Every structure is written in C-alpha cells, then in structure tokens.
mmCIF file of C-alpha atoms and ligand atoms in Angstrom:
data_model
loop_
_atom_site.group_PDB
_atom_site.id
_atom_site.type_symbol
_atom_site.label_atom_id
_atom_site.label_comp_id
_atom_site.label_asym_id
_atom_site.label_seq_id
_atom_site.Cartn_x
_atom_site.Cartn_y
_atom_site.Cartn_z
ATOM 1 C CA MET A 1359 0.000 0.000 0.000
ATOM 2 C CA GLN A 1360 1.308 3.400 -0.924
ATOM 3 C CA LYS A 1361 1.706 5.750 1.978
ATOM 4 C CA VAL A 1362 -0.425 8.879 1.891
ATOM 5 C CA LYS A 1363 1.446 12.175 1.844
ATOM 6 C CA LEU A 1364 0.529 14.592 4.612
ATOM 7 C CA PRO A 1365 -1.431 17.541 3.147
ATOM 8 C CA ILE A 1366 0.203 20.929 3.782
ATOM 9 C CA SER A 1367 -2.927 22.273 5.411
ATOM 10 C CA VAL A 1368 -6.534 21.328 6.166
ATOM 11 C CA ASP A 1369 -9.771 23.154 6.906
ATOM 12 C CA SER A 1370 -9.800 22.492 10.643
ATOM 13 C CA VAL A 1371 -13.533 23.093 11.195
ATOM 14 C CA ARG A 1372 -14.624 20.814 8.386
ATOM 15 C CA ALA A 1373 -12.048 18.210 9.400
ATOM 16 C CA ALA A 1374 -13.373 18.287 12.989
ATOM 17 C CA ASN A 1375 -16.993 17.972 11.890
ATOM 18 C CA ASN A 1376 -16.031 14.988 9.738
ATOM 19 C CA ARG A 1377 -13.925 13.460 12.547
ATOM 20 C CA LEU A 1378 -11.143 13.249 9.988
ATOM 21 C CA GLU A 1379 -8.191 10.966 10.689
ATOM 22 C CA ILE A 1380 -4.971 11.184 8.714
ATOM 23 C CA LEU A 1381 -2.172 8.637 8.815
ATOM 24 C CA ALA A 1382 0.482 9.938 6.500
ATOM 25 C CA SER A 1383 4.137 10.505 5.890
ATOM 26 C CA LEU A 1384 5.862 13.838 5.475
ATOM 27 C CA ASP A 1385 8.848 14.172 3.144
ATOM 28 C CA LYS A 1386 11.909 14.934 5.305
ATOM 29 C CA SER A 1387 13.373 17.258 2.659
ATOM 30 C CA LEU A 1388 10.528 19.729 3.343
ATOM 31 C CA LEU A 1389 11.629 20.372 6.942
ATOM 32 C CA SER A 1390 14.428 22.889 6.478
ATOM 33 C CA ARG A 1391 14.582 23.954 10.135
ATOM 34 C CA LEU A 1392 14.873 20.347 11.331
ATOM 35 C CA ILE A 1393 17.540 19.715 8.681
ATOM 36 C CA GLU A 1394 19.520 22.694 10.025
ATOM 37 C CA SER A 1395 19.177 21.475 13.612
ATOM 38 C CA THR A 1396 20.447 17.943 12.974
ATOM 39 C CA ILE A 1397 23.255 16.138 11.146
ATOM 40 C CA SER A 1398 20.666 14.144 9.212
ATOM 41 C CA ILE A 1399 17.067 12.978 9.303
ATOM 42 C CA GLN A 1400 16.952 9.185 9.015
ATOM 43 C CA SER A 1401 13.641 8.785 7.169
ATOM 44 C CA ASP A 1402 10.473 10.534 6.145
ATOM 45 C CA ILE A 1403 8.323 11.517 9.110
ATOM 46 C CA ASP A 1404 5.458 9.300 10.306
ATOM 47 C CA THR A 1405 2.508 11.456 11.260
ATOM 48 C CA TYR A 1406 -0.992 10.945 12.615
ATOM 49 C CA PHE A 1407 -3.758 13.512 13.034
ATOM 50 C CA ALA A 1408 -7.232 13.000 14.529
ATOM 51 C CA PHE A 1409 -9.729 15.878 14.301
ATOM 52 C CA ASP A 1410 -12.636 15.967 16.708
ATOM 53 C CA VAL A 1411 -15.321 18.063 18.400
ATOM 54 C CA ASP A 1412 -15.071 17.965 22.191
ATOM 55 C CA GLN A 1413 -17.869 18.081 24.785
ATOM 56 C CA GLN A 1414 -17.769 21.876 24.851
ATOM 57 C CA LYS A 1415 -18.258 21.853 21.070
ATOM 58 C CA LEU A 1416 -14.685 23.020 20.516
ATOM 59 C CA LYS A 1417 -13.028 21.869 17.314
ATOM 60 C CA ILE A 1418 -9.749 20.245 18.274
ATOM 61 C CA PHE A 1419 -7.159 17.835 16.989
ATOM 62 C CA ASN A 1420 -4.638 15.417 18.428
ATOM 63 C CA GLY A 1421 -1.543 14.371 16.629
ATOM 64 C CA LYS A 1422 1.691 12.429 16.705
ATOM 65 C CA ALA A 1423 4.902 12.665 14.756
ATOM 66 C CA SER A 1424 7.973 10.488 14.951
ATOM 67 C CA VAL A 1425 11.314 10.190 13.230
ATOM 68 C CA ALA A 1426 14.894 9.289 14.067
ATOM 69 C CA VAL A 1427 17.528 11.980 13.593
ATOM 70 C CA GLU A 1428 21.296 12.114 13.898
ATOM 71 C CA LEU A 1429 22.753 14.569 16.413
ATOM 72 C CA THR A 1430 26.252 15.267 17.699
ATOM 73 C CA CYS A 1431 26.983 13.917 21.170
ATOM 74 C CA GLN A 1432 28.215 16.853 23.279
ATOM 75 C CA ARG A 1433 30.365 14.548 25.404
ATOM 76 C CA CYS A 1434 32.382 12.715 22.731
ATOM 77 C CA ASN A 1435 31.577 14.704 19.554
ATOM 78 C CA GLU A 1436 30.545 11.552 17.689
ATOM 79 C CA PRO A 1437 27.198 11.230 15.896
ATOM 80 C CA MET A 1438 24.298 9.626 17.730
ATOM 81 C CA ILE A 1439 20.793 8.556 16.746
ATOM 82 C CA TYR A 1440 17.978 10.283 18.576
ATOM 83 C CA GLN A 1441 14.360 9.170 18.289
ATOM 84 C CA CYS A 1442 11.959 12.149 18.175
ATOM 85 C CA GLU A 1443 8.470 11.341 19.458
ATOM 86 C CA ALA A 1444 6.039 14.242 19.507
ATOM 87 C CA GLU A 1445 2.447 14.202 20.775
ATOM 88 C CA PHE A 1446 0.229 17.249 20.748
ATOM 89 C CA THR A 1447 -3.309 18.562 21.110
ATOM 90 C CA TYR A 1448 -4.366 21.844 19.522
ATOM 91 C CA CYS A 1449 -7.483 23.920 19.310
ATOM 92 C CA PRO A 1450 -7.591 26.160 16.248
ATOM 93 C CA VAL A 1451 -8.619 29.749 17.081
ATOM 94 C CA LEU A 1452 -9.423 32.824 15.031
ATOM 95 C CA ASN A 1453 -8.550 35.626 17.458
ATOM 96 C CA LYS A 1454 -7.143 36.604 20.854
ATOM 97 C CA GLU A 1455 -10.549 36.379 22.524
ATOM 98 C CA GLN A 1456 -11.006 32.765 21.493
ATOM 99 C CA GLU A 1457 -7.440 32.058 22.545
ATOM 100 C CA ASN A 1458 -8.013 33.534 26.020
ATOM 101 C CA ASN A 1459 -11.179 31.476 26.543
ATOM 102 C CA LEU A 1460 -9.502 28.152 25.799
ATOM 103 C CA PRO A 1461 -9.301 25.500 28.514
ATOM 104 C CA ASP A 1462 -5.682 25.032 29.676
ATOM 105 C CA VAL A 1463 -5.446 21.524 28.225
ATOM 106 C CA TYR A 1464 -5.434 22.903 24.685
ATOM 107 C CA GLU A 1465 -2.664 24.630 22.860
ATOM 108 C CA PRO A 1466 -4.120 27.408 20.678
ATOM 109 C CA ILE A 1467 -3.175 27.604 17.043
ATOM 110 C CA TYR A 1468 -4.285 30.299 14.635
ATOM 111 C CA TYR A 1469 -5.957 29.257 11.437
ATOM 112 C CA ASP A 1470 -5.571 31.347 8.295
ATOM 113 C CA GLU A 1471 -8.179 33.363 6.380
ATOM 114 C CA ASN A 1472 -9.364 30.175 4.651
ATOM 115 C CA GLY A 1473 -9.908 28.382 7.967
ATOM 116 C CA GLU A 1474 -6.852 26.231 7.398
ATOM 117 C CA VAL A 1475 -4.105 25.130 9.766
ATOM 118 C CA ASN A 1476 -0.649 24.290 8.424
ATOM 119 C CA LEU A 1477 0.073 20.656 9.305
ATOM 120 C CA HIS A 1478 3.642 20.662 7.966
ATOM 121 C CA GLN A 1479 4.562 23.576 10.191
ATOM 122 C CA ILE A 1480 2.957 21.948 13.247
ATOM 123 C CA VAL A 1481 4.877 18.705 12.679
ATOM 124 C CA GLU A 1482 8.165 20.550 12.273
ATOM 125 C CA ASP A 1483 7.604 22.781 15.327
ATOM 126 C CA GLU A 1484 6.675 19.779 17.463
ATOM 127 C CA LEU A 1485 9.674 17.722 16.329
ATOM 128 C CA LEU A 1486 12.047 20.626 17.035
ATOM 129 C CA LEU A 1487 10.612 20.801 20.562
ATOM 130 C CA THR A 1488 11.543 17.169 21.212
ATOM 131 C CA LEU A 1489 15.247 17.749 20.482
ATOM 132 C CA PRO A 1490 17.375 17.648 23.651
ATOM 133 C CA GLN A 1491 19.048 20.894 24.789
ATOM 134 C CA ILE A 1492 22.314 18.997 25.080
ATOM 135 C CA ALA A 1493 22.504 15.780 23.086
ATOM 136 C CA LYS A 1494 24.477 12.974 24.754
ATOM 137 C CA HIS A 1495 24.822 9.254 24.135
ATOM 138 C CA ALA A 1496 23.608 6.996 26.898
ATOM 139 C CA ILE A 1497 26.647 6.510 29.197
ATOM 140 C CA GLU A 1498 27.111 2.878 28.082
ATOM 141 C CA ASP A 1499 27.102 3.878 24.376
ATOM 142 C CA CYS A 1500 29.407 6.867 24.659
ATOM 143 C CA LYS A 1501 33.105 6.804 23.872
ATOM 144 C CA TYR A 1502 33.732 9.022 26.915
ATOM 145 C CA GLY A 1503 30.923 7.603 29.034
ATOM 146 C CA GLU A 1504 33.176 5.409 31.147
ATOM 147 C CA TYR A 1505 35.548 8.278 31.697
ATOM 148 C CA GLU A 1506 32.752 10.523 32.890
ATOM 149 C CA SER A 1507 31.330 7.974 35.316
ATOM 150 C CA THR A 1508 34.819 7.488 36.862
ATOM 151 C CA PHE A 1509 35.731 11.151 37.173
ATOM 152 C CA GLY A 1510 33.034 13.735 37.717
ATOM 153 C CA GLU A 1511 32.920 16.530 35.155
ATOM 154 C CA ILE A 1512 33.492 19.240 37.774
ATOM 155 C CA GLU A 1513 36.447 17.485 39.333
ATOM 156 C CA GLU A 1514 37.952 17.011 35.906
ATOM 157 C CA GLU A 1515 37.683 20.715 35.117
ATOM 158 C CA GLN A 1516 39.305 21.773 38.386
ATOM 159 C CA GLU A 1517 42.272 19.459 38.041
ATOM 160 C CA ARG A 1518 43.101 20.198 34.452
ATOM 161 C CA PRO A 1519 45.267 23.332 34.135
ATOM 162 C CA ASN A 1520 43.841 25.800 31.659
ATOM 163 C CA PRO A 1521 46.413 26.438 28.870
ATOM 164 C CA PHE A 1522 44.972 29.894 28.351
ATOM 165 C CA ASP A 1523 45.797 30.869 31.926
ATOM 166 C CA ALA A 1524 49.459 30.137 31.260
ATOM 167 C CA LEU A 1525 49.278 32.109 28.044
ATOM 168 C CA ALA A 1526 47.697 35.047 29.854
ATOM 169 C CA GLN A 1527 50.480 34.957 32.450
ATOM 170 C CA LEU A 1528 53.133 35.057 29.728
ATOM 171 C CA LYS A 1529 51.465 38.008 28.063
ATOM 172 C CA LEU A 1530 51.429 39.928 31.330
ATOM 173 C CA LYS A 1531 55.203 39.597 31.771
HETATM 174 ZN ZN1 LIG B 1940 29.055 10.291 23.119
#
C-alpha cells in the first residue's frame, strides 16, 4: 500500500466535523529547520492527526509525529541517533478572545483566512521541541561515558590546568 502524503494544510472546522483521521508521511526534505538542527534525518516523518469536536463543542485535533535523527553527542563529539516522538493537542482559534477562553489543556493555534491550519509547520515545530538541549549518548554507548562515570565533570575541570591561563600569564610579563 502506498503511503499517503501529509497535506500541507486542512480546513480544521470541516475536518473536525467529519472526525477526519490522517495517517500519513511527510517528506523529510521539506523540513528545512529540522535539517539545520540535525546532522541528518533518518527517514520521512510518520505522522498521525485525529480531528474531533469535544464536549464543549470546541473543534480540536490530536496528533503524533515520529522520526529518528542524527545529532552530535556533546560529550564525545561523535554522531548519535535520537528518536523524536512528539504528541500534541491543539485547538484552532481565530482571534485573541477565542485564545483567552480556551481550557488550559489545549494549545491554541491560529488558522488562516481560509480556515486552514498548516500541518507541515505543526509537525516541524513539534519535532524541534523534542530535540534535547544537550545531546548525549547513553553513558554505556558513549566513547567518553566510562571516563565521565569514573571522574566527575566538575572534578575534571578543576584538576586540568587551563592552557589559556598560562598564556595570559606570559602576556602579562
Ligand atoms: Zn558520546
């Protein structure tokens, strides 16, 4: 079976009324910000969207996106595979007033003049949010993991003389 491609945008009200479900893939080459933030993206992105009307008659949607990416380990500088798993719930809104009246459980998202929300942008934003602030291998997989668990990072920094200090001293003389 051929995989469906994720549409760029959908009419969120109509989709909610129809209880639309989308299981689709998103071409990785379209996510320029995720490309910039990683060494590589391992595959196209698996996505799932479910549009619904909740008990308060609010049009909402839930979604998931997942993909493996390659990042640089900040401990050993070698590449590492990181699995991005995003889950989200949004309520499309038209203006600030609607946004302010939303229950806390929903993330507001503005729809455009045609009533559409941009699914590609949501997937990319959500995947970027899953990236770790500082990427590191698991200790057992890291080239320097054993080193770190033997000597604490702080201790290591204190004991190692800073070559720039010596240089600064020379310059002062
Ligand atoms: Zn590492």
